[in-house]
Coordinates of C-alpha atoms in Angstrom, one line a residue:
M1 CA -0.1 -0.2 0.0
K2 CA 3.1 2.2 0.8
S3 CA 4.8 2.0 -2.6
Y4 CA 1.0 2.5 -4.0
F5 CA 0.7 5.7 -2.6
C6 CA 4.6 6.8 -3.1
F7 CA 3.8 6.2 -7.1
G8 CA 0.8 8.1 -6.6
R9 CA 2.8 11.0 -5.5
N10 CA 5.8 10.5 -7.8
F11 CA 3.6 10.9 -10.9
L12 CA 2.1 13.6 -9.5
K13 CA 5.3 15.2 -9.9
Y14 CA 6.5 14.3 -13.0
F15 CA 3.1 15.0 -14.4
F16 CA 3.1 18.9 -13.0
A17 CA 6.8 19.1 -14.0
L18 CA 5.7 17.9 -17.8
V19 CA 2.8 20.7 -17.5
T20 CA 5.1 23.4 -16.4
L21 CA 7.4 22.7 -19.3
F22 CA 4.4 22.5 -21.7
G23 CA 3.2 25.6 -20.2
I24 CA 6.9 27.6 -20.7
V25 CA 6.5 26.4 -24.5
I26 CA 2.9 27.3 -25.0
L27 CA 3.9 31.0 -23.3
L28 CA 6.9 31.4 -25.9
I29 CA 4.9 30.1 -28.7
Y30 CA 1.8 32.4 -28.3
T31 CA 3.2 35.3 -26.4
D32 CA 0.5 38.0 -27.6
T33 CA -2.3 36.0 -26.7
C34 CA -1.1 35.7 -22.8
K35 CA -0.1 39.3 -22.6
D36 CA -3.6 40.3 -24.2
S37 CA -5.1 37.8 -21.7
V38 CA -3.3 39.0 -18.7
T39 CA -4.7 42.5 -19.8
E40 CA -8.2 41.4 -19.8
G41 CA -7.8 39.4 -16.7
I42 CA -6.9 42.6 -14.8
N43 CA -9.4 45.0 -16.3
A44 CA -12.0 42.0 -15.5
C45 CA -10.5 42.6 -12.0
T46 CA -10.3 46.0 -12.0
G47 CA -13.5 46.9 -13.3
I48 CA -15.4 44.2 -11.9
L49 CA -14.2 42.0 -9.1
V50 CA -12.2 44.6 -7.0
P51 CA -15.2 47.2 -7.4
S52 CA -17.8 44.8 -6.2
L53 CA -16.2 42.1 -3.8
F54 CA -13.1 44.0 -2.1
P55 CA -15.8 46.1 0.2
F56 CA -17.2 42.8 1.0
F57 CA -14.2 41.2 2.2
F58 CA -13.6 44.5 4.7
L59 CA -16.7 43.6 6.3
S60 CA -16.9 40.4 6.2
S61 CA -13.7 40.3 8.6
F62 CA -14.5 43.9 10.2
I63 CA -17.5 42.4 11.5
V64 CA -15.8 39.2 12.7
Y65 CA -13.1 41.2 14.8
T66 CA -16.2 43.6 16.6
D67 CA -18.1 40.8 17.5
S68 CA -21.1 42.7 15.8
L69 CA -21.9 39.8 13.7
S70 CA -23.9 38.2 16.8
V71 CA -25.8 41.5 17.2
L72 CA -27.1 41.5 13.7
T73 CA -28.0 38.0 13.4
K74 CA -29.8 37.8 17.0
P75 CA -33.2 38.3 15.6
L76 CA -32.9 35.1 13.8
Y77 CA -32.4 32.6 16.6
F78 CA -34.9 30.3 14.9
A79 CA -32.7 29.9 12.0
E80 CA -30.4 27.9 14.3
K81 CA -32.6 24.6 14.9
I82 CA -33.5 24.9 11.4
F83 CA -29.8 24.6 9.8
D84 CA -28.5 23.5 13.0
I85 CA -25.4 26.0 12.6
P86 CA -25.0 28.8 15.4
R87 CA -26.3 32.3 14.6
A88 CA -22.7 33.3 13.8
G89 CA -22.6 31.0 10.7
I90 CA -26.1 32.2 10.0
G91 CA -24.6 35.7 9.3
A92 CA -22.0 33.8 7.2
V93 CA -24.6 32.6 5.1
I94 CA -26.2 36.3 4.3
L95 CA -22.9 37.7 3.9
S96 CA -22.2 34.9 1.1
L97 CA -25.6 35.7 -0.6
I98 CA -24.9 39.5 -0.5
G99 CA -21.3 39.7 -1.0
G100 CA -20.3 36.8 -3.7
Y101 CA -18.4 33.7 -3.9
P102 CA -15.5 34.3 -1.6
V103 CA -17.3 36.0 1.1
G104 CA -18.9 33.6 2.2
A105 CA -15.3 31.2 2.7
K106 CA -13.8 34.4 4.1
T107 CA -16.2 34.8 6.5
V108 CA -16.3 31.5 7.7
S109 CA -12.5 31.2 7.8
A110 CA -12.4 34.3 10.2
L111 CA -14.9 33.3 12.2
Y112 CA -13.0 29.7 13.1
R113 CA -9.8 31.5 13.3
E114 CA -11.6 33.9 16.0
N115 CA -13.1 30.9 17.8
K116 CA -16.2 31.6 17.1
I117 CA -17.2 28.6 15.3
T118 CA -16.3 25.0 15.6
Y119 CA -14.0 23.2 13.0
Y120 CA -17.1 20.8 12.3
T121 CA -19.4 23.5 11.5
A122 CA -16.2 25.9 9.9
K123 CA -16.1 22.9 7.4
R124 CA -20.0 22.3 6.8
L125 CA -20.2 25.7 6.1
C126 CA -17.3 25.9 3.3
Y127 CA -19.5 23.6 1.1
C128 CA -22.5 25.2 1.4
C129 CA -21.7 29.4 1.8
V130 CA -21.2 29.5 -2.2
G131 CA -23.9 32.4 -3.4
S132 CA -23.3 34.7 -6.1
G133 CA -23.3 37.9 -4.7
S134 CA -26.4 40.4 -5.7
G135 CA -24.2 42.8 -7.2
F136 CA -22.8 40.2 -9.6
L137 CA -26.1 38.8 -10.5
V138 CA -28.0 41.6 -10.7
T139 CA -25.9 44.4 -12.0
F140 CA -23.1 42.5 -13.7
I141 CA -25.3 39.8 -15.5
G142 CA -28.6 40.9 -15.7
E143 CA -27.9 45.0 -16.5
G144 CA -24.9 44.6 -17.6
I145 CA -25.2 41.1 -19.9
F146 CA -28.7 40.7 -21.0
L147 CA -29.8 44.4 -20.0
S148 CA -32.6 43.5 -18.0
K149 CA -32.7 43.9 -14.1
K150 CA -35.5 41.9 -14.2
F151 CA -33.9 38.7 -15.0
G152 CA -30.9 39.7 -12.7
I153 CA -33.3 39.8 -9.7
L154 CA -34.8 36.3 -10.6
L155 CA -31.4 34.8 -11.1
L156 CA -30.4 36.1 -7.2
I157 CA -33.5 34.5 -6.3
S158 CA -33.0 31.2 -7.9
N159 CA -29.2 31.4 -6.5
A160 CA -30.4 32.0 -2.7
V161 CA -32.8 29.4 -3.0
S162 CA -30.0 27.1 -4.2
V163 CA -28.0 28.1 -1.6
I164 CA -30.1 27.4 1.1
S165 CA -31.1 24.1 -0.4
V166 CA -27.6 23.2 0.0
L167 CA -27.3 24.0 3.3
L168 CA -30.7 22.2 4.2
L169 CA -29.1 19.0 2.6
S170 CA -25.9 19.4 4.6
R171 CA -28.5 19.0 7.5
L172 CA -29.4 15.8 6.6
N173 CA -25.9 14.6 5.5
S174 CA -24.9 15.7 9.5
L175 CA -27.4 13.7 11.2
F176 CA -26.1 10.4 10.4
R177 CA -22.6 11.7 10.9
K178 CA -22.5 14.3 13.8
N179 CA -21.9 12.1 16.6
K180 CA -21.3 13.2 20.6
E181 CA -18.4 14.5 20.2
S182 CA -19.1 17.1 17.6
S183 CA -21.9 17.9 19.5
K184 CA -20.0 18.3 23.0
E185 CA -17.5 20.6 20.5
F186 CA -20.4 22.9 19.5
K187 CA -21.5 23.7 23.2
V188 CA -17.7 24.5 23.9
S189 CA -17.7 26.9 21.0
E190 CA -20.6 28.6 21.8
K191 CA -18.9 29.2 25.1
I192 CA -15.9 30.2 23.5
V193 CA -17.7 33.1 21.5
E194 CA -19.5 34.1 24.8
N195 CA -16.1 34.7 26.2
N196 CA -14.5 35.8 23.5
S197 CA -13.0 39.4 23.6
R198 CA -13.4 41.9 21.1
L199 CA -11.0 44.1 19.5
N200 CA -10.9 47.9 19.7
L201 CA -12.0 49.8 16.5
G202 CA -8.6 50.8 15.3
D203 CA -7.1 47.1 15.4
A204 CA -10.2 45.8 13.6
V205 CA -9.6 48.3 10.8
V206 CA -6.4 47.6 10.5
L207 CA -6.8 43.7 10.3
A208 CA -10.0 43.5 8.4
T209 CA -8.0 46.0 5.6
E210 CA -5.0 43.5 5.6
N211 CA -7.0 40.5 5.3
A212 CA -9.3 42.0 2.4
V213 CA -6.3 43.3 0.9
K214 CA -4.8 39.6 0.7
T215 CA -7.5 37.8 -0.1
T216 CA -8.7 40.4 -3.3
L217 CA -4.9 39.9 -4.6
S218 CA -4.7 35.8 -4.4
M219 CA -8.4 36.4 -6.0
C220 CA -7.5 38.3 -8.8
G221 CA -4.1 36.3 -9.6
I222 CA -5.9 33.7 -10.0
V223 CA -8.7 34.8 -12.2
V224 CA -6.1 36.4 -14.6
I225 CA -4.1 32.5 -14.6
F226 CA -7.4 31.3 -15.4
I227 CA -8.4 33.9 -18.1
V228 CA -4.9 32.9 -19.9
I229 CA -6.2 29.3 -19.5
N230 CA -9.1 29.6 -21.2
N231 CA -7.8 32.0 -24.0
L232 CA -5.1 29.6 -24.9
L233 CA -7.7 26.8 -25.1
A234 CA -10.2 28.8 -27.0
L235 CA -7.2 28.3 -29.6
I236 CA -7.9 24.3 -29.7
P237 CA -10.9 23.4 -32.5
L238 CA -12.9 21.5 -30.0
Y239 CA -13.3 24.3 -27.4
N240 CA -16.6 26.0 -26.4
G241 CA -18.4 28.0 -24.5
Y242 CA -19.6 25.7 -22.0
L243 CA -16.1 25.0 -21.0
A244 CA -15.2 27.9 -20.5
L245 CA -18.0 29.0 -18.2
A246 CA -16.9 25.7 -16.3
L247 CA -13.4 26.8 -15.9
E248 CA -13.8 30.6 -15.2
I249 CA -17.3 32.2 -15.1
T250 CA -16.7 36.2 -15.6
G251 CA -14.7 36.2 -18.7
G252 CA -16.6 33.5 -19.7
L253 CA -19.7 35.1 -19.4
I254 CA -18.8 38.5 -21.4
K255 CA -17.4 36.2 -24.3
Y256 CA -20.1 33.7 -24.1
G257 CA -23.0 34.4 -21.7
K258 CA -25.3 35.7 -24.5
G259 CA -25.4 32.6 -26.2
M260 CA -26.5 30.8 -23.5
T261 CA -29.9 29.7 -22.3
F262 CA -30.9 31.3 -19.1
E263 CA -31.2 28.0 -17.2
T264 CA -27.4 27.3 -18.4
I265 CA -26.7 30.7 -16.6
A266 CA -28.6 29.8 -13.7
F267 CA -26.5 26.8 -13.4
I268 CA -22.9 28.0 -14.0
T269 CA -23.5 30.8 -11.3
G270 CA -24.8 28.0 -9.2
F271 CA -21.8 25.9 -10.1
G272 CA -19.2 28.7 -9.8
G273 CA -16.7 27.3 -11.7
I274 CA -13.3 25.7 -11.2
C275 CA -11.5 29.1 -10.6
V276 CA -14.2 30.4 -8.1
H277 CA -13.3 26.8 -6.3
F278 CA -9.6 27.3 -6.0
Q279 CA -10.2 30.9 -4.6
I280 CA -12.5 29.4 -1.9
Y281 CA -10.1 26.6 -1.3
G282 CA -6.9 28.8 -0.5
I283 CA -9.2 31.2 1.3
A284 CA -10.5 28.3 3.7
G285 CA -7.3 28.1 5.0
K286 CA -6.6 25.6 7.4
I287 CA -10.3 23.9 6.7
K288 CA -9.7 20.9 5.0
I289 CA -12.1 20.8 2.4
N290 CA -13.0 17.3 0.4
K291 CA -12.8 18.4 -3.0
L292 CA -15.0 15.6 -4.6
Q293 CA -17.7 16.4 -2.4
F294 CA -17.1 20.3 -2.9
V295 CA -17.1 20.0 -6.5
F296 CA -20.5 17.6 -6.1
A297 CA -22.5 20.1 -3.7
R298 CA -21.5 23.0 -6.4
I299 CA -23.5 20.7 -9.3
V300 CA -26.5 19.8 -6.9
Q301 CA -26.6 23.7 -6.0
G302 CA -26.1 24.5 -9.7
G303 CA -29.1 22.3 -10.4
I304 CA -31.4 23.7 -8.0
S305 CA -30.4 26.9 -8.9
A306 CA -31.7 26.0 -12.9
L307 CA -34.6 24.6 -11.6
V308 CA -35.9 27.4 -9.6
L309 CA -34.9 30.1 -12.5
H310 CA -36.8 27.6 -15.3
I311 CA -40.2 28.0 -12.6
L312 CA -39.5 31.6 -11.7
L313 CA -39.6 31.9 -15.6
L314 CA -43.1 30.3 -16.3
L315 CA -44.3 32.6 -13.8
F316 CA -42.6 35.9 -14.7
P317 CA -41.6 35.2 -18.3
V318 CA -38.5 37.6 -19.8
T319 CA -38.4 36.9 -23.4
R320 CA -35.0 36.7 -25.5
E321 CA -36.5 39.4 -27.8
T322 CA -35.9 41.6 -24.4
F323 CA -32.4 41.7 -25.5
S324 CA -31.4 42.8 -29.0
S325 CA -27.9 41.1 -29.2
L326 CA -29.8 37.9 -28.3
T327 CA -32.4 38.1 -31.7
S328 CA -29.8 36.4 -33.9
A329 CA -29.2 32.3 -33.7
P330 CA -26.6 31.3 -31.8
N331 CA -23.1 30.7 -33.0
G332 CA -22.2 27.5 -33.3
T333 CA -19.3 28.0 -31.1
F334 CA -22.0 27.6 -28.2
S335 CA -23.6 24.1 -29.2
G336 CA -22.0 21.2 -27.7
T337 CA -20.7 18.5 -29.5
L338 CA -19.6 15.2 -28.8
W339 CA -15.8 16.1 -28.9
G340 CA -16.7 19.0 -26.9
G341 CA -18.5 16.8 -24.0
G342 CA -15.7 14.7 -24.1
A343 CA -13.5 17.2 -23.7
I344 CA -14.8 18.3 -20.4
I345 CA -15.3 15.0 -18.9
L346 CA -11.8 14.5 -19.6
L347 CA -10.8 17.8 -18.0
S348 CA -13.1 17.1 -15.1
I349 CA -11.7 13.8 -14.3
V350 CA -7.9 15.3 -14.5
F351 CA -9.0 18.2 -12.4
L352 CA -10.6 15.7 -9.5
I353 CA -7.4 13.6 -9.7
T354 CA -5.2 16.0 -9.5
I355 CA -6.9 18.0 -6.3
K356 CA -7.8 14.8 -4.4
K357 CA -3.9 14.1 -4.4
Q358 CA -2.5 17.6 -3.2
E359 CA -4.1 20.0 -1.0
V360 CA -4.0 23.6 -2.4
N361 CA -3.1 26.7 -0.3
L362 CA -3.3 30.0 -2.5
C363 CA -4.3 32.6 0.1
A364 CA -1.8 33.2 3.6
E365 CA -4.8 34.4 5.8

């Protein structure tokens, strides 16, 4: 058995070495594409992600350091029993729905670091607090891409329902896994919260700003890398818009979003994209997330989001004619093919194998 694991680790070392050499060759051959991709990634970060997410990164840390999250969630005492998590965890869920993908993980990580939730609760919340955020869904996708605030609001509702549904499903799962030891840990955590001393205002502002800057830089770096990968993969004939969205959602939506169905957009916002997954793995820090379970939870969340949006569109129709850019037939680039589907499956298998063998730590806390 030991020799098997040794072989697995050595195989990964050789595999990543070959990938690195191959990447260097590609960078040297397609220099202009790489330069343009980096510029595109930086523009996406400075124009979309940083303005919409940086304030929420700051607030998610500030509200924890000042111990004011417990005050804001005090009226939600009933939610503790429904979701089987402390009120601080309810606050993390709310912030994830308002702020965006990494904000939930950032809040959970800060709560765990400050001993306000247990490791068991923090790990569970990391699987669930993956909301797209009101600014991203309504302003960026709804008004920016599809020129319809109504569609953005429907997308926000479907995303919120999917996050809450995954949280409820995780509670059902915890009924079978939660033992006496974890229940005891939960009670100890509540005692720690009561005795935890809060920071003064000055220290809270400084620490929250430092954490927000670190998280933002890490997030932007990952987004730029994945936009470069996306644009290089776009040179392959088998590449399509679905794969672009599965890898990196922001750039993928800008380029291919208008050619997708509304339900597909709902699914991909629930899924988040592999780039978002890596951001959350890094932000989670010492909270060890099972990568396979996390990806499965995102697929479930995406499916629920698409289903809810489909029902909402039946009740509150949003016609495609509303968007002048969508009245023409979608280009063949967006259509699924056998080879395109095979490419997605192959990439997903390689992704799952590599993340299963190697822990990712992309963000210094």
